[in-house]
Each structure stands twice: as structure tokens, then as C-alpha cells.
Short mmCIF file of C-alpha atoms in Angstrom, two decimals:
data_model
loop_
_atom_site.label_atom_id
_atom_site.label_comp_id
_atom_site.label_asym_id
_atom_site.label_seq_id
_atom_site.Cartn_x
_atom_site.Cartn_y
_atom_site.Cartn_z
CA UNK A 227 -7.81 5.53 16.92
CA UNK A 228 -8.01 3.00 14.08
CA UNK A 229 -5.69 0.06 14.57
CA UNK A 230 -4.79 -2.91 12.35
CA UNK A 231 -2.87 -5.90 13.68
CA UNK A 232 -1.51 -8.77 11.64
CA UNK A 233 -0.53 -12.00 13.35
CA UNK A 234 3.08 -12.67 14.20
CA UNK A 235 5.92 -11.12 12.35
CA UNK A 236 6.93 -14.32 10.54
CA UNK A 237 5.23 -17.55 9.58
CA UNK A 238 7.25 -20.60 8.50
CA UNK A 239 5.50 -23.52 6.83
CA UNK A 240 6.35 -26.55 4.74
CA UNK A 241 5.69 -26.60 1.01
CA UNK A 242 2.26 -28.03 0.20
CA UNK A 243 0.68 -26.92 3.47
CA UNK A 244 -1.95 -24.21 3.89
CA UNK A 245 -0.77 -20.87 5.23
CA UNK A 246 -3.28 -18.86 7.26
CA UNK A 247 -2.63 -15.20 8.00
CA UNK A 248 -4.76 -13.06 10.29
CA UNK A 249 -5.73 -9.40 10.18
CA UNK A 250 -7.58 -7.83 13.09
CA UNK A 251 -8.80 -4.27 13.32
CA UNK A 252 -10.36 -2.05 15.97
CA UNK A 253 -12.21 1.24 16.14
CA UNK A 254 -13.27 1.03 12.56
CA UNK A 255 -15.94 -0.31 10.21
CA UNK A 256 -14.31 -0.58 6.78
CA UNK A 257 -16.40 -0.87 3.66
CA UNK A 258 -13.83 -3.25 2.22
CA UNK A 259 -10.56 -4.93 3.01
CA UNK A 260 -7.67 -5.76 0.70
CA UNK A 261 -4.66 -8.06 0.75
CA UNK A 262 -1.38 -7.20 -0.94
CA UNK A 263 1.87 -9.06 -1.44
CA UNK A 264 5.17 -7.24 -0.98
CA UNK A 265 8.56 -8.61 -1.99
CA UNK A 266 11.76 -7.08 -0.54
CA UNK A 267 12.52 -3.67 -2.07
CA UNK A 268 9.35 -3.69 -4.17
CA UNK A 269 5.95 -2.04 -4.04
CA UNK A 270 2.84 -3.87 -2.79
CA UNK A 271 0.99 -5.94 -5.37
CA UNK A 272 -2.78 -6.29 -5.11
CA UNK A 273 -4.11 -9.80 -4.50
CA UNK A 274 -7.74 -9.74 -3.36
CA UNK A 275 -10.46 -7.33 -2.25
CA UNK A 276 -13.45 -8.33 -0.11
CA UNK A 277 -16.38 -6.08 0.68
CA UNK A 278 -18.15 -5.75 4.03
CA UNK A 279 -21.20 -7.67 2.79
CA UNK A 280 -19.10 -10.60 1.51
CA UNK A 281 -18.09 -13.50 3.75
CA UNK A 282 -15.54 -15.15 1.47
CA UNK A 283 -13.62 -14.54 -1.74
CA UNK A 284 -11.44 -16.95 -3.71
CA UNK A 285 -8.84 -16.59 -6.43
CA UNK A 286 -6.93 -19.68 -7.53
CA UNK A 287 -5.06 -20.91 -4.40
CA UNK A 288 -6.00 -17.83 -2.37
CA UNK A 289 -9.01 -17.44 -0.09
CA UNK A 290 -10.02 -14.48 2.05
CA UNK A 291 -12.72 -14.34 4.70
CA UNK A 292 -14.14 -11.22 6.31
CA UNK A 293 -15.97 -11.30 9.65
CA UNK A 294 -17.23 -7.81 10.49
CA UNK A 295 -18.55 -8.99 13.87
CA UNK A 296 -15.15 -10.31 14.96
CA UNK A 297 -13.45 -7.46 13.05
CA UNK A 298 -11.15 -9.98 11.46
CA UNK A 299 -10.01 -11.21 8.06
CA UNK A 300 -8.25 -14.49 7.39
CA UNK A 301 -6.05 -14.99 4.33
CA UNK A 302 -5.33 -18.55 3.22
CA UNK A 303 -2.82 -19.85 0.68
CA UNK A 304 -3.47 -23.51 -0.10
CA UNK A 305 -0.84 -25.88 -1.50
CA UNK A 306 1.83 -23.32 -0.66
CA UNK A 307 5.00 -23.09 -2.75
CA UNK A 308 8.42 -21.55 -2.04
CA UNK A 309 7.50 -18.83 -4.57
CA UNK A 310 4.74 -17.74 -2.16
CA UNK A 311 7.41 -16.57 0.28
CA UNK A 312 6.87 -12.82 0.76
CA UNK A 313 5.32 -10.31 3.13
CA UNK A 314 1.54 -10.11 3.01
CA UNK A 315 -0.18 -6.86 3.89
CA UNK A 316 -3.74 -6.30 5.01
CA UNK A 317 -5.23 -2.92 4.11
CA UNK A 318 -8.48 -1.19 5.01
CA UNK A 319 -10.11 1.75 3.29
CA UNK A 320 -9.33 4.86 5.28
CA UNK A 321 -12.05 7.12 4.00
CA UNK A 322 -15.16 7.03 1.91
CA UNK A 323 -14.10 8.85 -1.20
CA UNK A 324 -10.35 9.41 -1.48
CA UNK A 325 -8.94 5.90 -1.90
CA UNK A 326 -6.71 6.18 1.14
CA UNK A 327 -5.64 2.78 2.52
CA UNK A 328 -4.48 1.99 6.04
CA UNK A 329 -1.98 -0.87 6.03
CA UNK A 330 -1.12 -3.42 8.67
CA UNK A 331 2.52 -4.10 9.46
CA UNK A 332 2.48 -7.29 7.39
CA UNK A 333 3.19 -10.95 8.01
CA UNK A 334 6.29 -12.47 6.44
CA UNK A 335 5.65 -15.94 5.08
CA UNK A 336 8.50 -18.37 4.46
CA UNK A 337 7.60 -21.58 2.62
CA UNK A 338 10.29 -24.22 2.93
CA UNK A 339 10.74 -26.86 0.21
CA UNK B 213 0.41 -5.50 -18.22
CA UNK B 214 0.44 -1.72 -17.63
CA UNK B 215 2.51 -0.57 -14.69
CA UNK B 216 3.33 2.47 -12.59
CA UNK B 217 6.90 3.63 -13.16
CA UNK B 218 8.97 5.65 -10.73
CA UNK B 219 12.24 7.48 -11.14
CA UNK B 220 14.85 7.53 -9.80
CA UNK B 221 15.02 4.18 -8.04
CA UNK B 222 17.50 5.63 -5.53
CA UNK B 223 18.05 9.22 -4.47
CA UNK B 224 20.69 10.42 -2.05
CA UNK B 225 20.50 14.01 -0.86
CA UNK B 226 21.88 16.28 1.80
CA UNK B 227 19.65 17.48 4.63
CA UNK B 228 17.96 20.75 3.69
CA UNK B 229 18.03 20.09 -0.03
CA UNK B 230 14.97 19.85 -2.26
CA UNK B 231 14.10 16.59 -3.98
CA UNK B 232 11.53 15.72 -6.62
CA UNK B 233 10.34 12.16 -6.98
CA UNK B 234 8.73 11.30 -10.28
CA UNK B 235 6.01 8.87 -11.24
CA UNK B 236 4.16 7.89 -14.39
CA UNK B 237 0.82 6.39 -13.35
CA UNK B 238 -1.14 3.94 -15.50
CA UNK B 239 -2.54 5.92 -18.42
CA UNK B 240 -6.29 5.49 -17.91
CA UNK B 241 -6.19 5.86 -14.14
CA UNK B 242 -7.72 8.93 -12.53
CA UNK B 243 -6.60 8.70 -8.90
CA UNK B 244 -3.01 9.08 -7.80
CA UNK B 245 -1.30 8.54 -4.48
CA UNK B 246 1.98 8.74 -2.65
CA UNK B 247 2.79 6.37 0.18
CA UNK B 248 6.02 5.87 2.07
CA UNK B 249 7.61 3.05 4.03
CA UNK B 250 10.37 3.63 6.54
CA UNK B 251 12.62 0.57 6.79
CA UNK B 252 10.92 -2.16 8.83
CA UNK B 253 7.70 -0.18 9.30
CA UNK B 254 4.22 -0.04 7.80
CA UNK B 255 3.33 1.41 4.44
CA UNK B 256 1.94 4.87 5.31
CA UNK B 257 -0.43 7.05 3.31
CA UNK B 258 0.83 10.51 2.39
CA UNK B 259 -1.58 12.03 -0.10
CA UNK B 260 -4.27 11.29 -2.66
CA UNK B 261 -4.85 13.39 -5.77
CA UNK B 262 -7.80 13.57 -8.14
CA UNK B 263 -8.98 16.03 -10.74
CA UNK B 264 -5.83 18.13 -10.30
CA UNK B 265 -6.22 18.67 -6.62
CA UNK B 266 -5.40 16.99 -3.33
CA UNK B 267 -8.37 14.99 -2.06
CA UNK B 268 -6.80 13.91 1.23
CA UNK B 269 -3.47 14.20 2.99
CA UNK B 270 -2.01 12.74 6.15
CA UNK B 271 -0.35 14.50 9.08
CA UNK B 272 3.01 13.55 7.58
CA UNK B 273 2.25 15.62 4.49
CA UNK B 274 3.12 19.02 5.93
CA UNK B 275 4.06 22.28 4.21
CA UNK B 276 7.40 20.81 3.13
CA UNK B 277 5.60 18.39 0.80
CA UNK B 278 3.78 19.17 -2.42
CA UNK B 279 2.42 17.20 -5.36
CA UNK B 280 1.89 18.15 -8.94
CA UNK B 281 0.63 16.70 -12.18
CA UNK B 282 2.59 18.92 -14.57
CA UNK B 283 1.30 17.25 -17.73
CA UNK B 284 -0.98 14.40 -18.76
CA UNK B 285 1.37 11.64 -17.74
CA UNK B 286 3.63 12.60 -14.83
CA UNK B 287 2.85 12.89 -11.13
CA UNK B 288 5.52 14.31 -8.83
CA UNK B 289 6.22 14.57 -5.12
CA UNK B 290 8.44 17.44 -3.99
CA UNK B 291 10.06 17.71 -0.60
CA UNK B 292 11.27 21.30 -0.20
CA UNK B 293 13.79 20.96 2.59
CA UNK B 294 14.59 17.36 3.41
CA UNK B 295 15.12 16.12 6.94
CA UNK B 296 16.90 12.99 8.14
CA UNK B 297 13.53 11.46 9.07
CA UNK B 298 12.34 11.76 5.46
CA UNK B 299 14.60 8.83 4.60
CA UNK B 300 12.25 6.10 3.38
CA UNK B 301 11.00 4.21 0.35
CA UNK B 302 8.42 6.36 -1.44
CA UNK B 303 5.77 4.57 -3.47
CA UNK B 304 3.55 6.12 -6.09
CA UNK B 305 0.24 4.38 -6.80
CA UNK B 306 -2.72 4.88 -9.08
CA UNK B 307 -6.25 3.50 -9.43
CA UNK B 308 -9.15 3.71 -11.84
CA UNK B 309 -11.53 4.84 -9.11
CA UNK B 310 -11.28 5.50 -5.41
CA UNK B 311 -12.56 2.10 -4.34
CA UNK B 312 -10.82 -0.60 -6.38
CA UNK B 313 -7.31 -1.88 -6.09
CA UNK B 314 -4.21 0.28 -6.14
CA UNK B 315 -1.32 -0.31 -8.50
CA UNK B 316 2.00 0.57 -6.90
CA UNK B 317 5.30 1.46 -8.50
CA UNK B 318 8.58 -0.12 -7.43
CA UNK B 319 9.45 2.88 -5.30
CA UNK B 320 12.18 5.46 -4.87
CA UNK B 321 14.55 4.85 -1.99
CA UNK B 322 15.33 8.29 -0.55
CA UNK B 323 18.35 8.63 1.71
CA UNK B 324 18.86 11.96 3.47
CA UNK B 325 22.37 12.44 4.85
#
């Protein structure tokens, strides 16, 4: 069955450093992959979408890569700030025409000042 | 910025009772979804809805669950006879199409006693 794994349950880094989060998937060939941010008690907030034919996507301090051979996406936050502390979710499209997303369990990022 | 609104933010009910969770999706969006998140677990897809009918549902979405778009603005999730294991945060989401990003509401925390 389709499986999505995100690296480690928590990631602690120092302010100003680059955070790198990993999303691996198996038994699936998604047409696109998305990253969301989730704060405690809140709904996920969309950050970036990358399609299967794209290698890299950037938005301000965020960068996402997508390697369909390795079945892996990397999510980078450069010059991290304490306000970046949250849980980051990887999501794959679950079907071709219904918008269903399959989420990973998330990686909690803590940026220390 | 337009947002998805959900009411109530918290709902406490007795096992066996019916509950209706309400959502107002973003006005020009055409696709609507319900997801849920049990405490400490992944965000899970329940159902997607387009053109006044269900386009896909998960195994969780059994006969006890139903969705409705009673008018041009509201989208509801009904659980006919709640069970203890229905306790979770329920998120409504909407999107312009079935491929781009989802906009999530802040959720309704359902507690079944």
C-alpha cells in the first residue's frame, strides 16, 4: 500500500541555520507533492507545490526538491527564525481527479533563538 | 485573504448522538473536502465533494457519515450515531480545482463521551 514517511518526529536547530526536512514515499508515483505548515490546534496551511516534472521550487526562504527516482522530497528553510517553529506536513495526491491528499505524519521543527 | 470557516470550534457529545459539523468554504471554490486528525496522528482524508455529489470517500467514511451542501455557501458533515473513536479534530477544506492547493479551516474538535 502507499506509504509516506517524514524524517524524525522533531528537529531542533539554531536560529539562522538551514532546516532540511525529508519526505519519502513508496508504492506510488504521485503527479505532484505539496508541503503544508500546521501550528498546534490549527488546520494545515499550504506552502509549496511541486510537480513530478519539476526538480526544484523556491518561494522566499523556502525550497523544495522532488526526486521521483529516489521517491523523495526535501524541504529547506534557509535563515530559519523562531517563528518558523511548527509541524511541517508532506502530502501526495491520492487520486487523479478528486483532490484527495495523503499526508505524512509531519516533522516538528523547533528553531531556538 | 479569503478563508474557510468552521463552526463550532469545539463540540462535546454523548456516544450514540448525532452531530453536524458546519463549514463555509471559500466562495469561488468548487471542490470541498473533510479531513480528520486524531490527536498525535496523521491528517486523514474522509471525503471529497464536487458538483453536489461525493467524488471520493475513504474507508473511514462509512454509512454513519454523510455530507451535504444545503445552500450555496455551507458544507456540512453529519455523523449519525457517534462512537468514542470518532473523537478527533475535523477539518473542512476547499480548492478551486482538484489539483491545486487546499485551503483548510481551523477545525472542529469533536469529543465523544
